[in-house]
Short mmCIF file of C-alpha atoms and ligand atoms in Angstrom, two decimals:
data_model
loop_
_atom_site.label_atom_id
_atom_site.label_comp_id
_atom_site.label_asym_id
_atom_site.label_seq_id
_atom_site.Cartn_x
_atom_site.Cartn_y
_atom_site.Cartn_z
CA MET A 1 -50.67 -7.03 -45.77
CA GLN A 2 -52.38 -10.29 -44.85
CA ARG A 3 -56.06 -9.88 -43.96
CA LYS A 4 -56.92 -13.46 -43.10
CA ILE A 5 -54.68 -15.53 -40.89
CA LEU A 6 -55.65 -19.13 -41.58
CA LEU A 7 -54.71 -22.41 -39.97
CA ASP A 8 -54.59 -25.68 -41.82
CA GLU A 9 -57.07 -28.40 -40.82
CA LYS A 10 -54.25 -30.48 -39.38
CA GLU A 11 -53.46 -27.61 -36.98
CA LEU A 12 -56.84 -27.99 -35.30
CA PRO A 13 -56.06 -28.21 -31.55
CA LYS A 14 -56.34 -31.79 -30.25
CA SER A 15 -57.10 -30.86 -26.64
CA TRP A 16 -59.30 -28.32 -24.88
CA TYR A 17 -57.76 -26.02 -22.27
CA ASN A 18 -59.17 -26.11 -18.73
CA ILE A 19 -58.50 -22.85 -16.84
CA MET A 20 -59.28 -24.57 -13.52
CA ALA A 21 -55.73 -25.92 -13.63
CA ASP A 22 -54.30 -22.39 -13.53
CA MET A 23 -56.70 -19.95 -11.90
CA PRO A 24 -55.51 -18.47 -8.60
CA ARG A 25 -58.76 -19.38 -6.83
CA LEU A 26 -61.31 -21.99 -7.92
CA PRO A 27 -65.00 -21.03 -7.91
CA ALA A 28 -67.01 -21.99 -4.84
CA PRO A 29 -68.85 -25.28 -5.44
CA PRO A 30 -72.49 -25.45 -6.62
CA LEU A 31 -74.82 -26.11 -3.68
CA HIS A 32 -77.92 -28.26 -3.44
CA PRO A 33 -80.80 -25.84 -2.76
CA ALA A 34 -82.40 -28.08 -0.11
CA THR A 35 -79.34 -29.17 1.89
CA LEU A 36 -76.94 -26.31 0.99
CA LYS A 37 -74.25 -29.01 0.63
CA PRO A 38 -72.05 -29.18 -2.49
CA VAL A 39 -73.86 -31.11 -5.22
CA GLY A 40 -72.43 -34.51 -6.09
CA PRO A 41 -72.36 -36.39 -9.40
CA GLU A 42 -75.51 -38.31 -8.34
CA ASP A 43 -77.48 -35.03 -8.20
CA LEU A 44 -76.61 -34.26 -11.83
CA SER A 45 -76.67 -37.75 -13.37
CA PRO A 46 -80.45 -37.76 -14.11
CA ILE A 47 -79.91 -35.06 -16.75
CA PHE A 48 -76.17 -35.12 -17.71
CA PRO A 49 -73.84 -37.98 -18.80
CA MET A 50 -71.04 -38.84 -16.37
CA SER A 51 -68.30 -37.80 -18.84
CA LEU A 52 -69.63 -34.22 -18.85
CA ILE A 53 -70.08 -34.24 -15.07
CA GLU A 54 -66.41 -35.28 -14.80
CA GLN A 55 -65.37 -32.41 -17.10
CA GLU A 56 -67.46 -30.07 -14.96
CA VAL A 57 -65.26 -30.70 -11.91
CA SER A 58 -61.94 -31.57 -13.57
CA THR A 59 -58.79 -29.59 -12.76
CA GLU A 60 -56.72 -31.31 -15.49
CA ARG A 61 -55.13 -28.62 -17.68
CA TRP A 62 -55.63 -30.39 -21.03
CA ILE A 63 -58.56 -32.60 -21.97
CA GLY A 64 -58.32 -34.52 -25.23
CA ILE A 65 -60.90 -33.86 -27.95
CA PRO A 66 -62.45 -37.12 -29.25
CA GLU A 67 -61.77 -38.02 -32.91
CA GLU A 68 -65.46 -37.93 -33.83
CA VAL A 69 -65.76 -34.39 -32.45
CA LEU A 70 -62.64 -33.25 -34.32
CA ASP A 71 -64.12 -34.74 -37.46
CA ILE A 72 -67.29 -32.63 -37.18
CA TYR A 73 -65.32 -29.54 -36.00
CA SER A 74 -63.38 -29.78 -39.28
CA LEU A 75 -66.57 -28.85 -41.19
CA TRP A 76 -65.86 -25.23 -40.21
CA ARG A 77 -62.78 -25.19 -37.97
CA PRO A 78 -60.15 -23.81 -37.73
CA THR A 79 -62.03 -20.51 -38.04
CA PRO A 80 -60.34 -17.49 -39.62
CA LEU A 81 -58.63 -14.70 -37.72
CA PHE A 82 -58.99 -11.38 -39.54
CA ARG A 83 -56.94 -8.23 -39.32
CA ALA A 84 -59.57 -5.46 -39.44
CA PHE A 85 -57.67 -3.17 -41.81
CA SER A 86 -60.82 -1.46 -43.11
CA LEU A 87 -62.17 -0.77 -39.63
CA GLU A 88 -58.77 0.54 -38.51
CA LYS A 89 -58.70 2.88 -41.49
CA ALA A 90 -62.22 4.18 -40.80
CA LEU A 91 -61.22 4.88 -37.20
CA ASN A 92 -57.85 6.35 -38.24
CA THR A 93 -56.27 4.57 -35.29
CA PRO A 94 -52.68 3.46 -34.66
CA ALA A 95 -54.17 0.34 -33.01
CA ARG A 96 -54.00 -3.04 -34.75
CA ILE A 97 -57.38 -4.75 -34.53
CA TYR A 98 -57.88 -8.50 -34.98
CA TYR A 99 -61.07 -10.52 -34.80
CA LYS A 100 -61.72 -14.23 -34.60
CA TYR A 101 -64.79 -15.07 -36.67
CA GLU A 102 -67.03 -17.81 -35.24
CA GLY A 103 -69.95 -17.04 -37.58
CA VAL A 104 -68.59 -19.51 -40.16
CA SER A 105 -70.10 -22.47 -38.27
CA PRO A 106 -73.22 -24.06 -39.82
CA ALA A 107 -75.40 -22.53 -37.09
CA GLY A 108 -73.72 -19.12 -37.49
CA SER A 109 -72.22 -18.74 -34.01
CA HIS A 110 -69.66 -20.22 -31.60
CA LYS A 111 -72.31 -22.44 -29.96
CA PRO A 112 -71.65 -25.61 -32.05
CA ASN A 113 -68.18 -25.76 -30.39
CA THR A 114 -70.01 -27.16 -27.36
CA SER A 115 -73.20 -28.62 -28.88
CA VAL A 116 -71.13 -31.11 -30.90
CA PRO A 117 -69.15 -32.58 -27.96
CA GLN A 118 -72.26 -32.51 -25.75
CA ALA A 119 -74.16 -34.55 -28.35
CA TYR A 120 -71.14 -36.87 -28.68
CA TYR A 121 -70.78 -37.64 -24.94
CA ASN A 122 -74.54 -38.17 -24.60
CA LYS A 123 -74.57 -40.58 -27.52
CA LYS A 124 -71.61 -42.44 -25.97
CA ALA A 125 -73.63 -42.78 -22.75
CA GLY A 126 -76.47 -44.44 -24.66
CA ILE A 127 -78.79 -41.42 -24.63
CA LYS A 128 -81.23 -41.24 -27.54
CA ARG A 129 -82.65 -37.72 -27.25
CA LEU A 130 -81.61 -34.28 -25.96
CA ALA A 131 -84.05 -31.68 -24.61
CA THR A 132 -83.20 -28.02 -24.38
CA GLU A 133 -84.61 -24.51 -24.32
CA THR A 134 -83.94 -21.66 -26.67
CA GLY A 135 -84.81 -17.98 -26.72
CA ALA A 136 -84.03 -16.40 -30.06
CA GLY A 137 -82.95 -19.81 -31.36
CA GLN A 138 -79.14 -19.71 -31.52
CA TRP A 139 -78.57 -22.47 -29.01
CA GLY A 140 -81.51 -24.51 -30.31
CA SER A 141 -80.08 -24.39 -33.85
CA ALA A 142 -76.60 -25.34 -32.65
CA LEU A 143 -77.99 -28.38 -30.80
CA ALA A 144 -80.35 -29.35 -33.65
CA PHE A 145 -77.34 -29.37 -36.00
CA ALA A 146 -75.10 -31.35 -33.62
CA GLY A 147 -77.81 -33.85 -32.68
CA ARG A 148 -78.54 -34.62 -36.31
CA LEU A 149 -74.88 -35.20 -37.18
CA MET A 150 -74.36 -37.40 -34.10
CA GLY A 151 -77.60 -39.33 -34.62
CA LEU A 152 -79.57 -38.06 -31.59
CA ALA A 153 -83.13 -36.74 -31.58
CA VAL A 154 -83.46 -33.16 -30.33
CA THR A 155 -86.47 -31.51 -28.67
CA VAL A 156 -86.37 -27.73 -28.35
CA TYR A 157 -88.69 -25.69 -26.13
CA MET A 158 -88.67 -22.28 -27.75
CA VAL A 159 -89.98 -19.21 -25.91
CA LYS A 160 -93.42 -18.68 -27.47
CA VAL A 161 -92.98 -15.01 -28.46
CA SER A 162 -89.75 -15.85 -30.29
CA TYR A 163 -91.38 -18.91 -31.90
CA GLU A 164 -94.00 -16.61 -33.35
CA GLN A 165 -91.93 -13.50 -34.05
CA LYS A 166 -88.59 -15.01 -35.13
CA PRO A 167 -89.57 -17.98 -37.29
CA TYR A 168 -86.35 -18.40 -39.28
CA ARG A 169 -84.21 -20.06 -36.62
CA LYS A 170 -87.17 -22.31 -35.82
CA MET A 171 -87.22 -23.33 -39.50
CA ALA A 172 -83.46 -23.94 -39.40
CA MET A 173 -83.91 -26.25 -36.38
CA GLN A 174 -86.68 -28.11 -38.20
CA THR A 175 -84.52 -28.37 -41.31
CA TRP A 176 -81.92 -30.17 -39.18
CA GLY A 177 -84.73 -32.42 -37.96
CA ALA A 178 -85.40 -31.15 -34.42
CA ASP A 179 -88.87 -31.04 -32.85
CA VAL A 180 -89.58 -27.47 -31.84
CA TYR A 181 -92.42 -26.55 -29.46
CA PRO A 182 -93.58 -23.12 -28.38
CA SER A 183 -93.12 -22.84 -24.61
CA PRO A 184 -95.20 -22.97 -22.46
CA SER A 185 -96.30 -26.17 -24.16
CA GLY A 186 -98.90 -28.74 -23.19
CA LEU A 187 -96.22 -31.46 -23.14
CA THR A 188 -94.89 -31.02 -19.60
CA GLU A 189 -96.44 -30.56 -16.16
CA SER A 190 -94.71 -27.17 -15.76
CA GLY A 191 -96.02 -26.04 -19.15
CA LYS A 192 -99.56 -27.31 -18.46
CA LYS A 193 -99.67 -25.54 -15.10
CA ILE A 194 -98.77 -22.22 -16.68
CA LEU A 195 -101.21 -22.65 -19.57
CA ALA A 196 -104.03 -23.52 -17.15
CA ALA A 197 -103.49 -20.24 -15.31
CA ASP A 198 -102.85 -18.18 -18.45
CA PRO A 199 -103.50 -19.71 -21.90
CA TRP A 200 -101.93 -16.65 -23.59
CA ASN A 201 -98.69 -16.71 -21.60
CA PRO A 202 -95.92 -15.50 -23.98
CA GLY A 203 -93.30 -17.71 -22.34
CA SER A 204 -89.85 -16.93 -20.96
CA LEU A 205 -86.43 -18.55 -20.95
CA GLY A 206 -87.09 -19.61 -17.34
CA ILE A 207 -90.29 -21.45 -18.27
CA ALA A 208 -88.61 -23.11 -21.27
CA ILE A 209 -85.72 -24.32 -19.06
CA SER A 210 -88.21 -25.82 -16.61
CA GLU A 211 -89.92 -27.69 -19.46
CA ALA A 212 -86.66 -29.01 -20.93
CA VAL A 213 -85.27 -30.11 -17.54
CA GLU A 214 -88.56 -31.82 -16.66
CA ASP A 215 -88.61 -33.60 -20.03
CA ALA A 216 -85.05 -34.87 -19.46
CA ALA A 217 -85.62 -35.84 -15.82
CA THR A 218 -88.78 -37.83 -16.62
CA HIS A 219 -87.42 -39.78 -19.62
CA PRO A 220 -84.54 -42.22 -18.98
CA ASP A 221 -83.33 -42.06 -22.60
CA THR A 222 -83.32 -38.24 -22.60
CA ASN A 223 -80.78 -35.76 -21.23
CA TYR A 224 -80.62 -31.99 -20.97
CA ALA A 225 -78.05 -29.75 -22.67
CA LEU A 226 -77.06 -26.20 -21.76
CA GLY A 227 -75.44 -23.71 -24.16
CA SER A 228 -73.40 -21.55 -21.76
CA VAL A 229 -72.49 -20.90 -18.09
CA LEU A 230 -71.30 -24.40 -17.05
CA ASN A 231 -67.59 -25.25 -16.75
CA HIS A 232 -67.70 -27.95 -19.44
CA VAL A 233 -69.21 -25.49 -21.92
CA LEU A 234 -66.38 -23.00 -21.35
CA LEU A 235 -63.89 -25.87 -21.64
CA HIS A 236 -65.22 -26.79 -25.11
CA GLN A 237 -65.18 -23.15 -26.20
CA SER A 238 -61.43 -22.88 -25.39
CA ILE A 239 -60.83 -24.14 -28.93
CA ILE A 240 -61.45 -20.53 -30.06
CA GLY A 241 -58.62 -19.07 -27.98
CA LEU A 242 -56.24 -21.96 -28.67
CA GLU A 243 -56.55 -21.36 -32.40
CA ALA A 244 -56.38 -17.58 -31.96
CA LYS A 245 -53.14 -17.91 -30.02
CA LYS A 246 -51.48 -19.76 -32.90
CA GLN A 247 -52.90 -17.26 -35.40
CA MET A 248 -51.71 -14.21 -33.43
CA GLU A 249 -48.27 -15.79 -33.35
CA MET A 250 -48.40 -16.22 -37.14
CA ALA A 251 -49.33 -12.54 -37.41
CA GLY A 252 -46.34 -11.70 -35.22
CA ASP A 253 -48.49 -9.94 -32.62
CA TYR A 254 -49.76 -10.53 -29.09
CA PRO A 255 -52.94 -8.87 -27.81
CA ASP A 256 -52.76 -6.04 -25.27
CA VAL A 257 -56.49 -6.42 -24.80
CA ILE A 258 -59.04 -9.16 -25.61
CA LEU A 259 -62.75 -8.40 -25.76
CA ALA A 260 -65.86 -10.54 -26.06
CA SER A 261 -69.55 -10.06 -25.52
CA CYS A 262 -70.80 -11.61 -22.31
CA GLY A 263 -74.19 -13.28 -22.02
CA GLY A 264 -73.38 -16.36 -19.98
CA GLY A 265 -69.65 -15.96 -20.60
CA SER A 266 -68.88 -18.88 -22.92
CA ASN A 267 -67.51 -17.02 -25.95
CA LEU A 268 -65.51 -14.76 -23.62
CA GLY A 269 -64.09 -17.75 -21.75
CA GLY A 270 -63.49 -19.43 -25.09
CA ILE A 271 -61.31 -16.75 -26.58
CA ALA A 272 -59.73 -15.36 -23.39
CA PHE A 273 -58.91 -18.33 -21.12
CA PRO A 274 -55.99 -19.73 -23.16
CA PHE A 275 -54.44 -16.23 -23.05
CA LEU A 276 -55.25 -15.74 -19.36
CA LYS A 277 -52.94 -18.67 -18.68
CA ASP A 278 -50.12 -16.30 -19.80
CA LYS A 279 -51.50 -13.53 -17.60
CA VAL A 280 -51.46 -15.80 -14.55
CA GLU A 281 -47.81 -16.49 -15.46
CA GLY A 282 -47.07 -12.74 -15.42
CA LYS A 283 -47.75 -11.49 -18.95
CA ALA A 284 -49.34 -8.03 -19.31
CA LEU A 285 -52.76 -8.52 -20.86
CA ARG A 286 -56.29 -7.25 -20.31
CA ALA A 287 -59.45 -9.27 -20.88
CA VAL A 288 -62.75 -7.37 -21.06
CA ALA A 289 -66.30 -8.74 -20.83
CA VAL A 290 -68.71 -6.47 -22.70
CA GLU A 291 -72.31 -6.57 -21.50
CA PRO A 292 -75.52 -4.62 -22.16
CA ALA A 293 -76.40 -1.76 -19.80
CA SER A 294 -79.89 -3.29 -19.68
CA CYS A 295 -78.55 -6.57 -18.19
CA PRO A 296 -75.41 -5.44 -16.31
CA THR A 297 -74.52 -8.61 -14.43
CA LEU A 298 -70.78 -8.10 -13.84
CA THR A 299 -70.78 -4.31 -13.64
CA ARG A 300 -73.76 -3.98 -11.30
CA GLY A 301 -74.69 -7.43 -10.00
CA GLU A 302 -73.71 -8.92 -6.64
CA PHE A 303 -71.30 -11.86 -6.18
CA ARG A 304 -73.34 -14.46 -4.32
CA TYR A 305 -75.12 -17.79 -4.63
CA ASP A 306 -78.18 -17.78 -6.90
CA PHE A 307 -80.15 -20.22 -9.00
CA GLY A 308 -78.98 -20.79 -12.56
CA ASP A 309 -82.54 -20.57 -13.90
CA THR A 310 -85.62 -18.46 -13.32
CA ALA A 311 -87.72 -21.35 -12.01
CA GLY A 312 -85.23 -22.33 -9.29
CA LEU A 313 -84.72 -25.93 -10.47
CA THR A 314 -80.91 -25.83 -10.73
CA PRO A 315 -78.32 -25.89 -7.93
CA TYR A 316 -77.14 -22.63 -6.37
CA LEU A 317 -74.18 -21.28 -8.33
CA MET A 318 -71.71 -18.65 -7.10
CA MET A 319 -72.10 -15.83 -9.63
CA TYR A 320 -72.46 -12.12 -10.14
CA THR A 321 -76.22 -11.94 -10.40
CA LEU A 322 -79.12 -9.55 -10.84
CA GLY A 323 -81.41 -12.10 -9.15
CA HIS A 324 -82.79 -15.16 -10.91
CA ASP A 325 -86.22 -13.57 -11.46
CA PHE A 326 -84.61 -10.73 -13.42
CA VAL A 327 -86.93 -9.77 -16.28
CA PRO A 328 -85.14 -8.33 -19.31
CA PRO A 329 -86.87 -5.25 -20.72
CA GLY A 330 -88.90 -6.03 -23.85
CA ILE A 331 -87.53 -2.97 -25.66
CA HIS A 332 -84.06 -4.48 -25.63
CA ALA A 333 -82.83 -5.92 -28.96
CA GLY A 334 -79.25 -6.86 -28.23
CA GLY A 335 -79.43 -10.39 -26.79
CA LEU A 336 -77.25 -11.32 -23.77
CA ARG A 337 -80.15 -11.42 -21.31
CA TYR A 338 -78.99 -14.04 -18.81
CA HIS A 339 -79.39 -12.86 -15.19
CA ALA A 340 -75.89 -14.00 -14.16
CA ASP A 341 -72.61 -15.26 -15.70
CA ALA A 342 -70.54 -18.43 -15.71
CA PRO A 343 -69.05 -19.14 -12.25
CA LEU A 344 -65.57 -19.35 -13.88
CA VAL A 345 -65.90 -15.89 -15.44
CA CYS A 346 -67.32 -14.47 -12.18
CA GLN A 347 -64.48 -15.82 -10.04
CA LEU A 348 -61.85 -14.46 -12.45
CA TYR A 349 -63.63 -11.09 -12.51
CA HIS A 350 -63.75 -11.13 -8.70
CA ASP A 351 -60.01 -11.84 -8.60
CA GLY A 352 -59.18 -9.01 -11.02
CA LEU A 353 -58.14 -11.12 -14.04
CA ILE A 354 -61.10 -9.96 -16.13
CA GLU A 355 -62.56 -6.44 -16.48
CA ALA A 356 -66.12 -5.61 -17.50
CA LYS A 357 -67.80 -2.81 -19.39
CA ALA A 358 -71.48 -2.13 -20.13
CA TYR A 359 -72.95 -0.27 -23.13
CA GLY A 360 -76.40 0.93 -24.12
CA GLN A 361 -77.86 -0.73 -27.20
CA THR A 362 -77.84 2.31 -29.52
CA SER A 363 -74.05 2.67 -29.22
CA VAL A 364 -73.74 -1.11 -29.70
CA PHE A 365 -75.74 -1.05 -32.95
CA GLU A 366 -73.82 2.04 -34.09
CA ALA A 367 -70.60 0.01 -33.79
CA GLY A 368 -72.25 -3.01 -35.45
CA LEU A 369 -73.25 -0.88 -38.41
CA LEU A 370 -69.77 0.65 -38.71
CA PHE A 371 -68.35 -2.88 -38.75
CA ALA A 372 -70.82 -4.08 -41.42
CA ARG A 373 -69.98 -1.03 -43.54
CA THR A 374 -66.21 -1.50 -43.30
CA GLU A 375 -65.44 -5.20 -42.77
CA GLY A 376 -68.59 -6.37 -44.57
CA ILE A 377 -69.92 -8.97 -42.13
CA ILE A 378 -73.22 -8.07 -40.45
CA PRO A 379 -72.50 -8.98 -36.83
CA ALA A 380 -74.94 -10.65 -34.43
CA PRO A 381 -76.25 -7.98 -32.03
CA GLU A 382 -74.50 -9.91 -29.23
CA SER A 383 -71.17 -9.75 -31.06
CA ALA A 384 -71.67 -6.04 -31.72
CA HIS A 385 -71.09 -5.49 -27.99
CA ALA A 386 -67.52 -6.77 -28.41
CA ILE A 387 -67.12 -4.54 -31.47
CA ARG A 388 -68.25 -1.50 -29.44
CA GLY A 389 -65.64 -2.30 -26.82
CA ALA A 390 -62.92 -2.84 -29.45
CA VAL A 391 -63.77 0.42 -31.23
CA ASP A 392 -63.45 2.32 -27.95
CA GLU A 393 -60.08 0.69 -27.28
CA ALA A 394 -58.95 1.75 -30.76
CA LEU A 395 -60.19 5.31 -30.20
CA ALA A 396 -58.36 5.44 -26.86
CA ALA A 397 -55.16 4.36 -28.65
CA LYS A 398 -55.70 7.15 -31.18
CA GLU A 399 -56.21 9.68 -28.37
CA GLU A 400 -52.91 8.58 -26.79
CA GLN A 401 -51.21 8.22 -30.21
CA LYS A 402 -49.97 4.81 -29.08
CA GLU A 403 -49.98 1.40 -30.67
CA ARG A 404 -52.32 -1.13 -29.11
CA VAL A 405 -53.07 -4.66 -30.21
CA ILE A 406 -56.77 -5.43 -29.89
CA LEU A 407 -58.30 -8.88 -30.32
CA PHE A 408 -62.03 -9.48 -30.15
CA ASN A 409 -64.34 -12.41 -30.71
CA LEU A 410 -66.90 -12.01 -33.45
CA SER A 411 -69.14 -14.67 -31.93
CA GLY A 412 -71.65 -14.86 -34.79
CA HIS A 413 -73.25 -13.27 -37.81
CA GLY A 414 -76.50 -11.33 -37.64
CA ASN A 415 -78.18 -12.62 -40.78
CA PHE A 416 -81.19 -13.84 -38.75
CA ASP A 417 -81.32 -10.64 -36.69
CA MET A 418 -82.51 -8.27 -39.36
CA ALA A 419 -85.56 -7.19 -37.33
CA ALA A 420 -83.24 -5.75 -34.68
CA TYR A 421 -81.24 -3.86 -37.31
CA ASP A 422 -84.50 -2.65 -38.84
CA ASN A 423 -85.53 -1.28 -35.45
CA TYR A 424 -82.21 0.48 -35.10
CA LEU A 425 -82.26 1.92 -38.62
CA SER A 426 -85.80 3.20 -38.19
CA GLY A 427 -84.89 4.86 -34.90
CA LYS A 428 -87.04 2.60 -32.74
CA LEU A 429 -84.30 1.44 -30.37
CA VAL A 430 -83.90 3.33 -27.11
CA ASP A 431 -81.28 2.94 -24.40
CA TYR A 432 -82.33 1.43 -21.14
CA GLU A 433 -80.37 1.29 -17.91
CA TYR A 434 -81.64 -1.42 -15.61
CA PRO A 435 -83.00 0.42 -12.54
CA GLU A 436 -81.01 0.07 -9.30
CA GLU A 437 -84.24 -0.47 -7.26
CA LEU A 438 -85.14 -3.53 -9.33
CA ILE A 439 -81.70 -5.10 -8.76
CA LYS A 440 -81.93 -4.42 -5.00
CA GLU A 441 -85.46 -5.80 -4.87
CA ALA A 442 -84.55 -9.02 -6.73
CA LEU A 443 -81.47 -9.59 -4.56
CA LEU A 444 -83.48 -9.11 -1.36
CA LYS A 445 -85.49 -12.20 -2.31
CA LEU A 446 -82.35 -14.35 -2.42
CA PRO A 447 -81.35 -16.35 0.61
CA LYS A 448 -78.03 -15.24 2.15
CA ILE A 449 -75.69 -18.21 2.02
CA GLY A 450 -72.23 -18.31 3.58
C1 PLP B 1 -75.35 -17.09 -27.31
C2 PLP B 1 -74.52 -16.04 -27.94
C3 PLP B 1 -73.75 -15.13 -27.18
C4 PLP B 1 -73.78 -15.06 -25.69
O1 PLP B 1 -73.46 -16.21 -24.99
P1 PLP B 1 -72.08 -16.43 -24.22
O2 PLP B 1 -72.31 -17.65 -23.44
O3 PLP B 1 -71.82 -15.22 -23.35
O4 PLP B 1 -71.04 -16.59 -25.24
C5 PLP B 1 -72.96 -14.22 -27.86
N1 PLP B 1 -72.93 -14.18 -29.20
C6 PLP B 1 -73.66 -15.02 -29.95
C7 PLP B 1 -73.59 -14.89 -31.44
C8 PLP B 1 -74.47 -15.99 -29.36
O5 PLP B 1 -75.18 -16.84 -30.11
#
């Protein structure tokens, strides 16, 4: 009985997989908000290097991974695939459960799979510094780590409440040498404007994005980096699924169902897209996006053009959305608060290749705790959504007394998320369904396009 299915370093995939070569229908193009025409490379070049813009629109199936990126990947990749024997036993299920563990990266999540190549391509383009935003700090830490190893300076605008209440990821970013500022900051025009109106503004992801984009757009040696949603991010994350495919083969199994938590969709795309290629070719397989009931983008959002950020600085993207001014409830502890999802994930969901399920946070933490108490790893609250979905698949298999092969992505560990577990354990977490009126109201404010 083999628990860990491990690949040798020399089996690290040498190319990323681009699902745009195989999906039945490509996503509608991003539109310029002023002209409503598809955005061109020249619209994006002030903040992204041309190599990433090319990846963003490429329909090539395989895109080679640069040597320097492979070299840094090898610090933690290939990541292990585990057979969850202890969880299976606790559930008394005939299902076979596997999980791919991305928490072994230095930053503790899947995010360095894209922060490393993004830092690499920016360095190649002669860029000296990257600016970005971070909420709880996972993306900021991943970029701080990658920037340091590639020799780029990194500036992180961290939502002020998180900066004050969740200091440990901030300290990790500083340990890797990044400059971290509470946002709104006095460093940008957008930050100054907000502070002038309200010096005690607690900040939001939307404000932090505006500051980072402005920083990048106003400094020629500085670019912007995004941790999810965009096509090139999902491309880089395909390394997860490519490895998992080899590992499942070594285990002599093939998944009936693949699950991943869905915030912007990058860890879901990462693990599922290389398998969805088989589904497009006729293989029976389900892929499930698991999202919080408090931010139910796929299950309750509308498929239409919306801004990628709260401030309305980005192009219009075709996504399932709750409206870009969606405000996540403060009582929510489980992460995954983006108002929409990656256009690639949304198109595949629209075309029936991906399913979606939403759970309240108490049932998510219940599953996270069961996992910690059987498999040992304390999962990130985000990853616990995937665990909840996998547990329910295993319980359904038990009900039917049928075998079922379940694969899920354990996107990160929760060692910096102890406050959320503390809230759960002390009974302070409550479930929250995002009200229908608020979704309708937010969507009414969106322009109807097409
Ligand atoms: C950022 C993050 C997510 C959500 O982002 P996706 O783009 O949907 O993958 C999920 N899990 C962890 C651990 C994260 O850090």
